[in-house]
């Protein structure tokens, strides 16, 4: 059966075909849709959202130690969170197949940094696979599971944004019978106390040698001979760009890309006159080939910053051949207004940011929708580092005796991800910062995934609804308040009071994600032109439904959900609900 | 370079306008017509009212899922200035279809940037092969402003060599049953637009 699947849907299908029975993940673009597709197989695969990637990784690892096949999925920065169990799982190994699908985001379409996950495979001394299409994404999971079981090693499958979010045709197959499960007690195998960890260390090196030969022999790495003047080495999506831009060149296509297949690289090098290495982000392969004593070109021509594309590679080709890049007939206009992502019309975070922006405080923030509060006109965030960092960084600035008060912000999903430990630190170490959880009862930015606070599992079952306030109490925070972000005077009053308080406080700002609920909060608003003095106060909300720029503002009825924040900031009663007027 | 027989389509607009659905319909139509197909789309942050681009490529064998600049057979834009923003993808003889509805970016509302007053003139001057029409108005007349994306797609389809039956089947499998009749009408209205 042939289906048009995204790379992420194909990974999920591959897991099902490979006989996977356990899947755990924390959502993160571009990896999110993998588990959202796995849940379609919930009768065969137990799947869950874990509160963070470290937990997901540990769940999957343990399932594989007991003999099951398991997958865990995350984005590149998520693997940093899971790096601790990764490095030791490489020593313990697994019994059932274990694949971590890690999606990199070259070009930072939706991420706070660019990082090349291949470094982690090298660091942990485990194999990595890089598919270049949805078909390969599906098939490679089955193959990676076999390699994982044969060599008793955890395996990484590296995706990138363009593999995860591209759709292409996939021929689907049946499901393999799942493994028998039964954990066998064997402390020297599973317990890395120094006595037993030292021999594990030796086994890791021996395994890496065997894997290097397996990579050279693998059908997943292939030499495509065409013209012998130029041979290009590429892995992952860059293979597809290379085929597009250099259709006549010979190619060494790597999918089982680490350990580097030395024998195959030597064989290819002997067949072509020149070698060009085309790799996205870091130059791991190029440096390795040079260290093998084989001459090649790469980073001198291929950019190491940002995402590659056929357009960029066409320029690389032109530079390599010392020609001139072809001129586009149509150039984009350069004076167009930017169209940055914004908090949605009616987003409850807007109210709390509006209140915060009116205080003289340093605000440490977090990733997620509310990172959009950084931009004009809200200007409400001063620092963003990583998930959960909004809370712990506030404490750092507080303890540095910063002259201005400090406020830390996280979302509800981020709070459960890794905010709780930071809050516990503040309670324990006598901090004095104000923490705000912007609680919209979902993981909004990645597309409304459930989390421990939503009362629902990924497989759709009702469950315990974790209380942020109770966690606050347990962490030793005594001042805990809720606010309604749609009530601007109340929000401003509470934020002011808590910043002034002489002890740490936790504010839970509660309002639903309007994009998820798709519910109107009130009547659609309109501007009564004779009352409008063009003072611009309503525009300071940064609401996409209020269109300004020239003359009196207008409310776009297609976008307005009737939250009435604009009505509250207008001193002249010029913005009202149509139902009231 | 050898002749590239792959057909590339670029659809663009603002997050929330239904670009991904339009992209899905093109991809399914190409698949039904018997081609290899690859698509790419924007997820995550950019969907929050940001600028969105979706790309579809079909042919005998497709390699890259993203379009090389200067090669798209057609650029379909659900908003004026988004067509100007992604102009570089268009092939020299390509068609541009623009829904004339304006979506004011928040940068303009804040007064830090200006929406070009002459957007329509620029489009007409820049693209010799342009269809410029109010797809939103047609959609409202059909009963739902939200099908402006499929109206625009109908006009885009004229630049593509995919059979009517493939389009119809693609729409059937891509939209919810209760919106099927509306979307079939919307597609035809765009296709019939002169």
XYZ file of C-alpha atoms in Angstrom:
775
model
C 0.000 0.000 0.000
C 1.439 3.397 -1.030
C 0.745 6.407 1.174
C 1.825 10.048 1.112
C 3.473 10.420 4.536
C 5.526 13.059 6.269
C 8.890 11.886 7.564
C 7.472 11.975 11.077
C 4.455 9.856 10.111
C 6.844 7.463 8.369
C 8.997 7.122 11.508
C 5.853 6.155 13.410
C 4.833 3.646 10.754
C 8.363 2.207 10.841
C 8.145 1.773 14.601
C 4.873 -0.108 14.196
C 6.254 -2.320 11.426
C 9.373 -3.020 13.527
C 7.279 -4.436 16.371
C 7.793 -1.557 18.792
C 5.572 -1.784 21.869
C 6.697 1.233 23.948
C 7.126 4.865 22.828
C 7.780 7.913 24.990
C 8.541 11.532 24.113
C 8.321 15.175 25.029
C 6.999 17.243 22.090
C 9.342 19.607 20.273
C 9.344 20.930 16.702
C 10.321 19.292 14.353
C 9.905 15.935 16.159
C 6.419 16.331 17.649
C 4.286 14.588 15.037
C 6.087 11.259 15.433
C 4.264 10.370 18.663
C 1.088 12.014 17.360
C 1.231 9.425 14.570
C 2.269 6.556 16.876
C -0.948 7.066 18.856
C -2.835 5.861 15.764
C -1.345 2.434 16.601
C -2.212 2.603 20.302
C -3.797 -0.850 20.266
C -0.305 -2.233 19.532
C 2.053 0.393 20.984
C 1.896 1.903 24.450
C 2.709 5.585 23.903
C 2.955 8.575 26.201
C 4.016 12.169 26.603
C 6.684 12.258 29.292
C 7.233 15.459 31.269
C 10.697 15.806 29.700
C 13.135 14.079 27.351
C 15.281 12.600 30.123
C 12.258 10.806 31.548
C 11.161 9.667 28.079
C 14.642 8.337 27.374
C 14.794 6.421 30.649
C 11.353 4.891 30.070
C 12.312 3.706 26.589
C 15.732 2.460 27.714
C 14.278 0.366 30.525
C 11.644 -1.162 28.247
C 14.437 -2.205 25.872
C 16.479 -3.626 28.779
C 13.496 -5.864 29.511
C 13.533 -7.039 25.896
C 10.845 -4.887 24.260
C 11.503 -2.758 21.196
C 11.060 0.915 22.070
C 11.411 4.366 20.541
C 11.879 7.733 22.155
C 11.633 10.959 20.188
C 12.806 14.508 20.784
C 14.255 17.556 19.108
C 17.989 18.287 19.158
C 17.897 20.430 22.301
C 15.819 17.721 23.945
C 18.747 15.339 23.584
C 20.768 17.714 25.776
C 18.199 17.069 28.502
C 18.496 13.309 27.913
C 22.278 13.336 27.490
C 22.846 11.926 30.967
C 21.036 8.602 30.460
C 22.291 8.421 26.845
C 25.949 8.375 27.799
C 25.535 5.518 30.266
C 23.011 3.554 28.250
C 25.802 3.328 25.674
C 27.693 1.281 28.294
C 24.803 -0.880 29.495
C 23.426 -1.482 26.067
C 19.985 -2.969 25.502
C 18.344 -6.300 24.858
C 15.367 -5.276 22.719
C 15.872 -2.677 20.001
C 16.114 0.918 21.219
C 16.000 3.867 18.837
C 16.107 7.529 19.812
C 14.748 9.585 16.930
C 16.274 13.042 17.259
C 15.189 15.850 14.942
C 17.668 18.643 14.245
C 16.554 22.066 13.063
C 19.204 23.570 10.757
C 18.194 27.148 10.074
C 16.379 27.378 13.429
C 12.877 27.461 11.972
C 11.514 26.877 15.465
C 14.471 26.464 17.831
C 16.809 28.440 20.036
C 20.028 27.055 18.547
C 21.449 24.889 15.763
C 23.229 21.758 16.892
C 24.355 18.696 14.999
C 23.179 15.532 16.742
C 25.849 13.471 14.954
C 28.229 14.815 17.603
C 26.254 12.940 20.252
C 26.561 9.651 18.372
C 30.316 10.126 18.199
C 30.410 11.287 21.835
C 28.424 8.278 23.076
C 30.144 5.888 20.606
C 26.892 4.588 19.183
C 25.562 4.300 15.628
C 23.524 6.969 13.890
C 21.289 6.745 10.820
C 20.256 9.617 8.556
C 17.304 8.939 6.216
C 16.710 11.241 3.240
C 13.016 10.628 2.462
C 9.850 9.340 4.104
C 10.357 5.881 2.584
C 13.834 5.696 4.103
C 12.538 7.157 7.375
C 10.142 4.248 7.699
C 12.465 1.501 6.508
C 15.487 2.684 8.484
C 13.643 2.319 11.784
C 13.188 -1.401 11.099
C 16.867 -1.744 10.128
C 18.082 0.355 13.070
C 16.098 -1.877 15.447
C 17.836 -4.938 14.013
C 21.266 -3.291 14.410
C 20.360 -2.222 17.943
C 19.449 -5.786 18.924
C 22.322 -7.450 17.073
C 24.979 -5.222 18.670
C 23.031 -4.576 21.903
C 23.465 -0.847 21.475
C 21.229 2.190 21.671
C 20.875 3.797 18.252
C 20.119 7.334 17.144
C 18.134 8.107 14.019
C 18.803 11.704 13.059
C 16.092 13.611 11.291
C 16.146 17.250 10.239
C 13.262 19.677 9.726
C 13.097 18.903 6.003
C 12.980 15.160 6.540
C 10.413 15.390 9.338
C 8.088 17.884 7.646
C 8.384 16.825 4.013
C 5.861 14.394 2.598
C 6.707 11.757 0.057
C 5.374 8.412 -1.108
C 5.890 5.405 1.141
C 5.250 1.741 0.477
C 3.924 0.287 3.717
C 4.397 -3.257 5.007
C 3.084 -5.510 7.774
C 4.043 -5.497 11.429
C 6.757 -7.787 12.717
C 5.812 -9.916 15.727
C 6.850 -8.062 18.912
C 9.631 -9.485 21.128
C 8.988 -11.641 24.173
C 9.538 -9.496 27.235
C 11.175 -10.608 30.492
C 13.866 -8.716 32.383
C 16.728 -10.985 33.398
C 18.550 -10.034 36.563
C 22.275 -9.725 35.831
C 23.906 -6.948 37.894
C 27.305 -7.026 36.117
C 25.388 -6.344 32.897
C 22.951 -3.697 34.146
C 24.639 -1.942 37.069
C 27.453 0.457 36.125
C 29.191 0.695 39.474
C 32.922 1.172 38.788
C 33.753 -2.526 39.206
C 31.336 -3.474 36.428
C 31.470 -0.246 34.388
C 35.171 -0.675 33.520
C 34.689 -3.825 31.436
C 31.639 -2.163 29.847
C 33.930 0.630 28.673
C 36.117 -1.888 26.843
C 33.092 -3.514 25.251
C 31.942 -0.128 23.927
C 35.190 0.208 21.939
C 35.023 -3.360 20.640
C 31.443 -2.781 19.566
C 32.374 0.430 17.769
C 34.969 -1.445 15.701
C 32.398 -4.042 14.671
C 29.886 -1.308 13.844
C 32.458 0.449 11.646
C 32.722 -2.699 9.515
C 28.958 -3.125 9.551
C 28.539 0.438 8.253
C 30.912 -0.240 5.337
C 29.083 -3.461 4.492
C 25.589 -2.051 4.965
C 23.240 -1.915 2.001
C 22.138 1.433 3.478
C 25.415 3.025 2.373
C 25.854 2.921 -1.377
C 28.106 4.147 -4.124
C 26.261 5.524 -7.150
C 28.754 5.722 -10.010
C 28.163 8.282 -12.733
C 30.772 10.738 -14.054
C 34.073 10.052 -12.246
C 35.409 13.624 -12.290
C 33.506 14.548 -9.145
C 32.390 12.304 -6.318
C 30.114 13.799 -3.665
C 29.592 12.344 -0.210
C 26.279 13.212 1.410
C 23.912 11.920 4.088
C 20.322 12.664 5.056
C 18.333 15.269 3.132
C 21.468 16.752 1.555
C 21.676 13.636 -0.645
C 18.433 14.734 -2.327
C 19.700 18.279 -2.885
C 22.929 16.896 -4.360
C 21.006 14.697 -6.827
C 19.066 17.764 -7.889
C 22.016 20.112 -8.313
C 24.714 17.678 -9.571
C 22.663 15.069 -11.482
C 25.767 13.840 -13.345
C 28.085 13.468 -10.332
C 28.958 10.186 -8.634
C 27.649 10.005 -5.084
C 28.484 8.080 -1.937
C 25.141 8.103 -0.168
C 25.422 7.470 3.558
C 22.438 6.546 5.712
C 24.282 4.405 8.303
C 26.575 7.386 8.706
C 28.373 6.760 12.030
C 30.686 4.995 12.765
C 32.103 6.428 9.526
C 32.379 3.600 6.982
C 36.113 3.910 6.332
C 36.424 1.031 3.863
C 33.592 2.321 1.732
C 34.990 5.855 1.784
C 38.369 4.518 0.571
C 36.678 2.499 -2.166
C 34.777 5.563 -3.369
C 37.842 7.806 -3.183
C 39.733 5.389 -5.448
C 37.023 5.632 -8.099
C 36.668 9.413 -8.467
C 39.104 12.251 -9.256
C 37.837 14.759 -6.697
C 35.736 14.509 -3.555
C 33.314 17.103 -2.242
C 31.677 16.481 1.150
C 28.229 18.058 1.459
C 27.072 17.983 5.084
C 24.591 20.169 6.941
C 25.879 21.999 10.069
C 29.166 20.479 11.320
C 32.063 19.186 9.224
C 32.487 15.879 11.090
C 32.746 13.734 7.994
C 35.086 16.066 6.126
C 37.498 16.223 9.066
C 37.395 12.458 9.415
C 38.136 11.894 5.718
C 41.023 14.364 5.834
C 42.335 12.564 8.934
C 42.210 9.311 6.948
C 44.695 10.939 4.570
C 42.183 11.346 1.750
C 42.019 14.708 0.051
C 38.584 16.273 -0.069
C 36.827 19.621 -0.141
C 33.844 20.630 1.938
C 33.522 23.539 4.303
C 35.486 25.861 1.994
C 32.499 25.741 -0.340
C 29.541 24.373 1.630
C 28.184 26.721 4.319
C 28.290 25.384 7.886
C 25.798 27.895 9.258
C 22.095 27.543 8.547
C 20.148 25.121 6.439
C 21.276 23.829 3.052
C 18.914 23.878 0.081
C 19.062 23.281 -3.664
C 19.345 27.056 -4.100
C 22.345 27.300 -1.773
C 23.974 24.256 -3.318
C 23.502 25.702 -6.806
C 25.594 28.633 -5.573
C 28.127 26.174 -4.128
C 28.332 24.462 -7.490
C 28.825 27.771 -9.253
C 31.599 28.736 -6.842
C 33.211 25.291 -7.106
C 33.243 25.567 -10.873
C 34.233 29.241 -10.608
C 31.308 30.271 -12.687
C 28.722 32.874 -11.863
C 25.475 31.960 -10.115
C 22.433 32.203 -12.353
C 20.409 35.361 -11.827
C 16.796 35.022 -10.775
C 14.385 36.756 -13.063
C 12.181 37.600 -10.093
C 13.776 39.024 -6.969
C 11.750 39.499 -3.775
C 10.942 43.071 -2.756
C 13.222 44.095 0.080
C 11.045 46.780 1.704
C 8.156 44.546 2.754
C 6.914 44.700 6.340
C 8.058 41.695 8.369
C 5.394 39.255 9.415
C 6.715 37.736 12.633
C 4.704 35.162 14.562
C 2.629 36.808 17.291
C 0.550 35.813 20.295
C -2.858 34.918 18.875
C -5.817 37.278 19.144
C -7.349 36.578 22.562
C -4.246 34.763 23.898
C -4.370 34.901 27.709
C -0.587 35.387 27.923
C -1.062 38.882 26.470
C -2.749 40.085 29.672
C 0.001 38.964 31.996
C 2.722 40.300 29.681
C 0.897 43.623 29.420
C 0.924 43.835 33.223
C 4.586 42.762 33.448
C 5.752 45.250 30.846
C 4.466 48.022 33.115
C 6.743 46.973 35.987
C 10.441 47.735 36.367
C 11.625 44.163 36.735
C 14.050 41.852 34.984
C 12.047 39.043 33.401
C 13.629 35.665 32.764
C 11.586 33.727 30.273
C 11.310 30.419 28.558
C 10.727 28.909 25.155
C 7.151 28.268 24.025
C 4.442 30.626 22.718
C 5.164 33.075 25.498
C 8.655 33.668 24.078
C 6.700 35.859 21.628
C 6.166 38.292 24.525
C 9.794 39.367 23.929
C 8.911 41.401 20.871
C 7.367 44.808 20.446
C 5.000 46.100 21.584
C 4.966 43.904 24.726
C 8.765 43.827 25.268
C 8.120 41.735 28.360
C 11.007 39.227 28.370
C 14.682 39.953 28.944
C 16.377 36.525 28.803
C 15.558 33.130 27.349
C 17.874 30.155 27.820
C 16.131 26.805 27.779
C 13.146 24.786 28.987
C 12.517 25.384 32.682
C 15.223 28.054 32.775
C 12.716 30.844 33.342
C 12.423 29.811 36.986
C 16.018 28.909 37.860
C 17.506 31.947 36.103
C 15.259 34.264 38.107
C 16.841 32.852 41.254
C 20.343 33.406 39.867
C 19.648 37.056 39.139
C 17.998 37.486 42.532
C 20.973 35.961 44.373
C 23.377 38.155 42.391
C 21.685 41.037 44.216
C 20.414 42.652 41.042
C 19.094 46.155 41.862
C 15.792 45.560 40.038
C 13.351 42.892 41.176
C 13.201 39.741 39.089
C 10.302 37.774 37.653
C 10.593 34.328 36.078
C 8.062 32.941 33.611
C 7.336 29.445 32.383
C 4.355 27.799 30.773
C 2.465 24.931 32.342
C 4.081 22.250 30.176
C 7.522 23.805 30.776
C 6.800 23.882 34.515
C 6.262 20.127 34.515
C 9.186 19.597 32.100
C 11.888 21.061 34.315
C 10.503 24.059 36.169
C 9.650 22.188 39.366
C 13.257 21.538 40.365
C 14.076 25.246 39.931
C 11.122 26.181 42.102
C 12.258 23.719 44.749
C 15.666 25.395 44.671
C 14.056 28.778 45.340
C 11.988 27.405 48.206
C 14.976 25.625 49.720
C 17.601 28.327 49.205
C 15.436 31.200 50.421
C 15.027 33.002 47.138
C 12.921 36.111 46.648
C 11.748 36.147 43.094
C 8.280 36.222 41.595
C 7.468 33.232 39.429
C 4.639 33.194 36.939
C 3.266 30.065 35.349
C 1.363 31.074 32.216
C -1.066 28.182 32.492
C -3.144 27.537 29.385
C -3.589 23.818 30.113
C -1.734 22.596 27.022
C 1.614 22.488 25.250
C 0.555 25.205 22.847
C 3.491 26.055 20.601
C 4.029 22.513 19.381
C 0.338 21.969 18.635
C -1.622 21.256 21.813
C -0.139 18.117 23.292
C -1.305 16.892 26.681
C 0.948 16.968 29.752
C 0.668 16.014 33.434
C -1.546 19.053 34.077
C -4.213 18.360 31.452
C -5.889 15.340 33.004
C -5.587 13.335 29.785
C -2.990 10.918 28.392
C -1.708 10.740 24.812
C -3.825 7.631 24.308
C -6.917 9.619 25.288
C -7.532 8.250 28.757
C -8.561 10.452 31.693
C -5.850 10.653 34.376
C -4.618 12.521 37.436
C -4.480 16.270 36.817
C -1.300 17.565 38.452
C -1.792 20.824 40.361
C 0.789 23.572 39.909
C -0.295 25.224 43.173
C 0.212 21.988 45.130
C 3.677 21.610 43.616
C 4.378 25.194 44.668
C 3.389 24.379 48.246
C 5.479 21.215 48.241
C 8.467 23.262 47.053
C 8.064 25.528 50.077
C 6.477 28.544 48.384
C 3.964 30.177 50.761
C 2.627 32.992 48.579
C 0.653 31.361 45.788
C -1.984 33.315 43.855
C -4.059 32.854 40.765
C -4.931 35.604 38.365
C -7.293 35.996 35.442
C -5.181 37.480 32.644
C -8.258 38.789 30.812
C -8.947 41.125 33.732
C -6.159 43.638 33.133
C -6.633 45.783 36.280
C -6.582 42.632 38.409
C -3.558 41.231 36.597
C -1.649 44.504 37.030
C -2.572 44.713 40.714
C -1.501 41.154 41.531
C 1.756 41.360 39.584
C 2.636 44.618 41.375
C 1.826 43.215 44.816
C 3.798 40.030 44.311
C 6.871 41.819 42.963
C 6.787 44.040 46.070
C 6.403 41.086 48.459
C 9.375 40.232 50.651
C 9.346 36.494 49.933
C 9.178 34.279 46.869
C 5.789 34.048 45.256
C 4.125 31.955 42.622
C 1.460 33.414 40.357
C -0.611 31.055 38.269
C -2.089 32.958 35.347
C -5.009 30.875 34.137
C -6.622 31.185 30.735
C -7.267 28.672 27.960
C -5.329 28.498 24.699
C -7.762 30.170 22.284
C -6.238 28.367 19.331
C -6.994 25.026 20.945
C -10.419 25.785 22.352
C -11.572 27.614 19.207
C -14.182 29.286 21.430
C -15.191 32.908 21.362
C -14.560 34.484 24.760
C -17.071 37.247 24.106
C -18.639 39.231 21.289
C -16.574 40.447 18.333
C -15.367 43.993 18.958
C -15.438 47.082 16.776
C -13.966 50.566 16.848
C -16.467 53.407 17.272
C -14.690 55.954 15.105
C -16.211 59.109 16.615
C -14.877 58.118 20.072
C -11.387 57.089 18.865
C -8.694 59.660 19.614
C -5.947 57.626 17.899
C -4.006 57.489 21.179
C -2.540 54.101 20.216
C -3.145 52.386 23.564
C -4.973 49.455 21.960
C -2.012 48.872 19.627
C 0.275 48.377 22.637
C -1.387 45.019 23.166
C 0.131 43.675 19.953
C -3.132 41.934 19.119
C -3.205 40.760 15.485
C -6.959 41.455 15.350
C -6.388 45.192 15.827
C -5.136 46.593 12.551
C -3.426 49.953 12.714
C -0.736 51.709 10.753
C -2.615 54.641 9.262
C -5.635 56.480 10.619
C -7.997 54.946 13.146
C -7.459 51.305 14.018
C -9.893 48.621 12.881
C -10.802 45.317 14.425
C -10.532 42.389 12.013
C -13.745 40.410 12.683
C -12.163 37.230 11.321
C -9.558 37.236 14.071
C -11.293 38.834 17.090
C -12.456 36.376 19.756
C -13.896 38.993 22.102
C -11.382 38.867 24.977
C -12.018 42.603 25.591
C -8.436 43.428 26.601
C -8.573 46.244 24.012
C -11.836 47.495 25.532
C -10.106 47.682 28.913
C -7.069 49.660 27.720
C -9.157 52.165 25.712
C -9.882 55.192 27.891
C -12.424 56.627 25.460
C -14.863 53.716 25.148
C -13.988 53.548 21.482
C -13.655 49.741 21.346
C -16.709 47.770 22.363
C -18.318 44.443 21.738
C -20.747 44.610 18.821
C -23.281 42.828 20.996
C -23.166 45.681 23.521
C -23.269 48.574 21.044
C 22.667 20.384 -15.853
C 20.210 17.957 -17.305
C 16.630 18.955 -17.952
C 14.574 19.086 -14.767
C 11.188 17.535 -15.495
C 9.942 18.014 -11.965
C 7.051 20.483 -11.573
C 7.331 22.800 -8.567
C 4.481 24.660 -6.868
C 4.836 27.281 -4.127
C 1.888 28.310 -1.955
C 2.275 31.129 0.549
C 0.340 33.391 2.844
C -0.249 33.925 6.537
C -0.425 31.249 9.243
C -4.066 30.231 9.694
C -5.193 30.904 6.091
C -5.325 27.225 5.123
C -2.132 26.933 3.103
C -1.374 23.445 4.403
C -4.773 22.137 3.274
C -4.252 23.624 -0.194
C -0.805 22.017 -0.294
C -2.253 18.656 0.703
C -4.780 18.832 -2.145
C -2.074 19.523 -4.761
C 0.072 16.660 -3.427
C -2.802 14.199 -3.413
C -3.883 15.237 -6.920
C -0.342 14.615 -8.199
C -0.190 11.244 -6.449
C -3.564 10.232 -7.887
C -2.342 11.286 -11.336
C 0.489 8.763 -10.940
C 3.469 10.983 -10.138
C 6.166 10.769 -7.500
C 5.449 13.617 -5.062
C 7.301 15.482 -2.341
C 6.054 18.398 -0.291
C 7.391 20.591 2.434
C 5.661 22.900 4.842
C 6.219 25.153 7.843
C 5.353 24.010 11.372
C 5.648 25.387 14.865
C 6.398 29.006 15.546
C 5.653 30.416 12.122
C 2.058 29.205 12.265
C 1.221 31.871 14.852
C 0.204 34.495 12.307
C 3.609 34.428 10.659
C 4.556 34.200 7.019
C 4.033 30.640 5.755
C 5.301 28.848 2.664
C 4.403 25.359 1.448
C 6.140 23.667 -1.469
C 4.992 20.776 -3.633
C 7.043 18.999 -6.297
C 5.906 16.222 -8.603
C 7.300 14.325 -11.555
C 8.632 10.914 -12.568
C 11.197 10.921 -9.765
C 11.497 13.795 -7.318
C 14.647 14.367 -5.265
C 14.514 17.558 -3.186
C 11.308 18.346 -1.274
C 12.172 22.045 -1.405
C 12.123 24.172 -4.520
C 15.188 25.732 -6.061
C 14.752 29.449 -6.623
C 13.757 30.407 -10.139
C 12.074 27.088 -10.953
C 8.456 27.095 -9.677
C 5.780 26.739 -12.346
C 3.330 28.642 -10.175
C 3.313 30.705 -6.986
C -0.093 30.933 -5.307
C -0.378 33.625 -2.624
C -3.262 34.054 -0.219
C -2.066 37.563 0.612
C -0.630 40.432 -1.508
C 2.763 41.028 0.008
C 3.493 37.344 0.542
C 3.597 36.963 -3.267
C 6.224 39.721 -3.380
C 8.140 38.064 -0.522
C 8.506 34.709 -2.293
C 8.896 35.996 -5.867
C 12.382 34.501 -6.204
C 10.982 30.964 -6.417
C 9.130 31.657 -9.667
C 10.450 30.335 -12.977
C 10.888 32.974 -15.716
C 7.677 31.840 -17.431
C 5.763 30.983 -14.251
C 2.250 32.005 -13.213
C 1.453 34.011 -10.088
C -2.002 33.842 -8.503
C -2.766 36.363 -5.760
C -5.768 36.672 -3.482
C -6.135 40.451 -3.132
C -7.252 40.353 0.526
C -4.906 42.286 2.815
C -3.680 40.879 6.135
C -2.006 43.652 8.100
C 1.122 42.374 9.909
C 1.543 43.383 13.528
C 4.707 45.270 12.531
C 2.492 47.614 10.523
C -0.077 47.982 13.319
C 2.731 48.987 15.676
C 3.949 51.576 13.201
C 7.440 50.093 12.820
C 6.848 49.149 9.185
C 4.498 50.195 6.407
C 2.239 48.064 4.247
C 3.115 49.065 0.684
C 0.240 51.172 -0.636
C 1.103 50.181 -4.172
C 1.139 46.417 -3.574
C -1.311 45.781 -6.416
C 0.662 47.954 -8.868
C 3.900 46.253 -7.869
C 2.412 42.828 -8.471
C 1.139 43.865 -11.899
C 4.458 45.444 -12.843
C 6.566 42.571 -11.593
C 4.704 39.530 -12.845
C 3.693 39.501 -16.530
C 1.746 36.315 -15.923
C -0.540 37.315 -13.022
C -4.031 36.401 -11.871
C -5.093 38.971 -9.274
C -8.520 38.531 -7.737
C -10.559 38.759 -4.551
C -10.792 35.088 -3.610
C -12.159 36.064 -0.196
C -15.150 37.801 -1.789
C -15.855 34.761 -3.967
C -15.573 32.562 -0.867
C -18.060 34.740 1.046
C -20.492 34.517 -1.876
C -20.164 30.740 -1.755
C -21.028 30.849 1.945
C -17.762 30.643 3.893
C -14.810 33.049 3.817
C -12.523 30.230 4.977
C -12.571 28.552 1.559
C -10.616 31.430 -0.034
C -7.634 29.063 0.027
C -9.380 26.548 -2.226
C -10.714 29.302 -4.525
C -7.109 30.470 -4.962
C -6.014 26.882 -5.516
C -8.565 26.542 -8.317
C -6.853 29.387 -10.165
C -3.420 27.890 -9.410
C -4.532 24.554 -10.884
C -4.754 26.063 -14.361
C -0.951 26.206 -14.478
C -0.651 22.493 -13.678
C -1.159 19.538 -16.005
C -3.211 17.440 -13.601
C -6.571 15.998 -14.722
C -9.933 17.218 -13.349
C -10.721 13.813 -11.866
C -7.490 13.836 -9.843
C -8.328 17.242 -8.384
C -11.832 16.127 -7.476
C -10.631 12.965 -5.751
C -7.871 14.894 -3.976
C -10.399 17.352 -2.547
C -12.669 14.482 -1.482
C -9.937 12.838 0.591
C -8.516 16.084 2.000
C -11.550 17.915 3.412
C -14.143 16.934 5.998
C -17.305 15.474 4.401
C -19.524 18.305 5.628
C -17.342 20.861 3.798
C -16.900 18.806 0.614
C -19.629 20.424 -1.508
C -18.431 23.901 -0.521
C -14.811 23.133 -1.368
C -15.648 21.545 -4.712
C -17.592 24.708 -5.625
C -14.767 26.907 -4.352
C -12.192 25.044 -6.442
C -14.355 25.297 -9.573
C -14.969 29.022 -8.991
C -11.206 29.605 -8.896
C -10.607 27.379 -11.912
C -13.308 29.205 -13.913
C -12.041 32.675 -12.991
C -10.982 34.612 -16.065
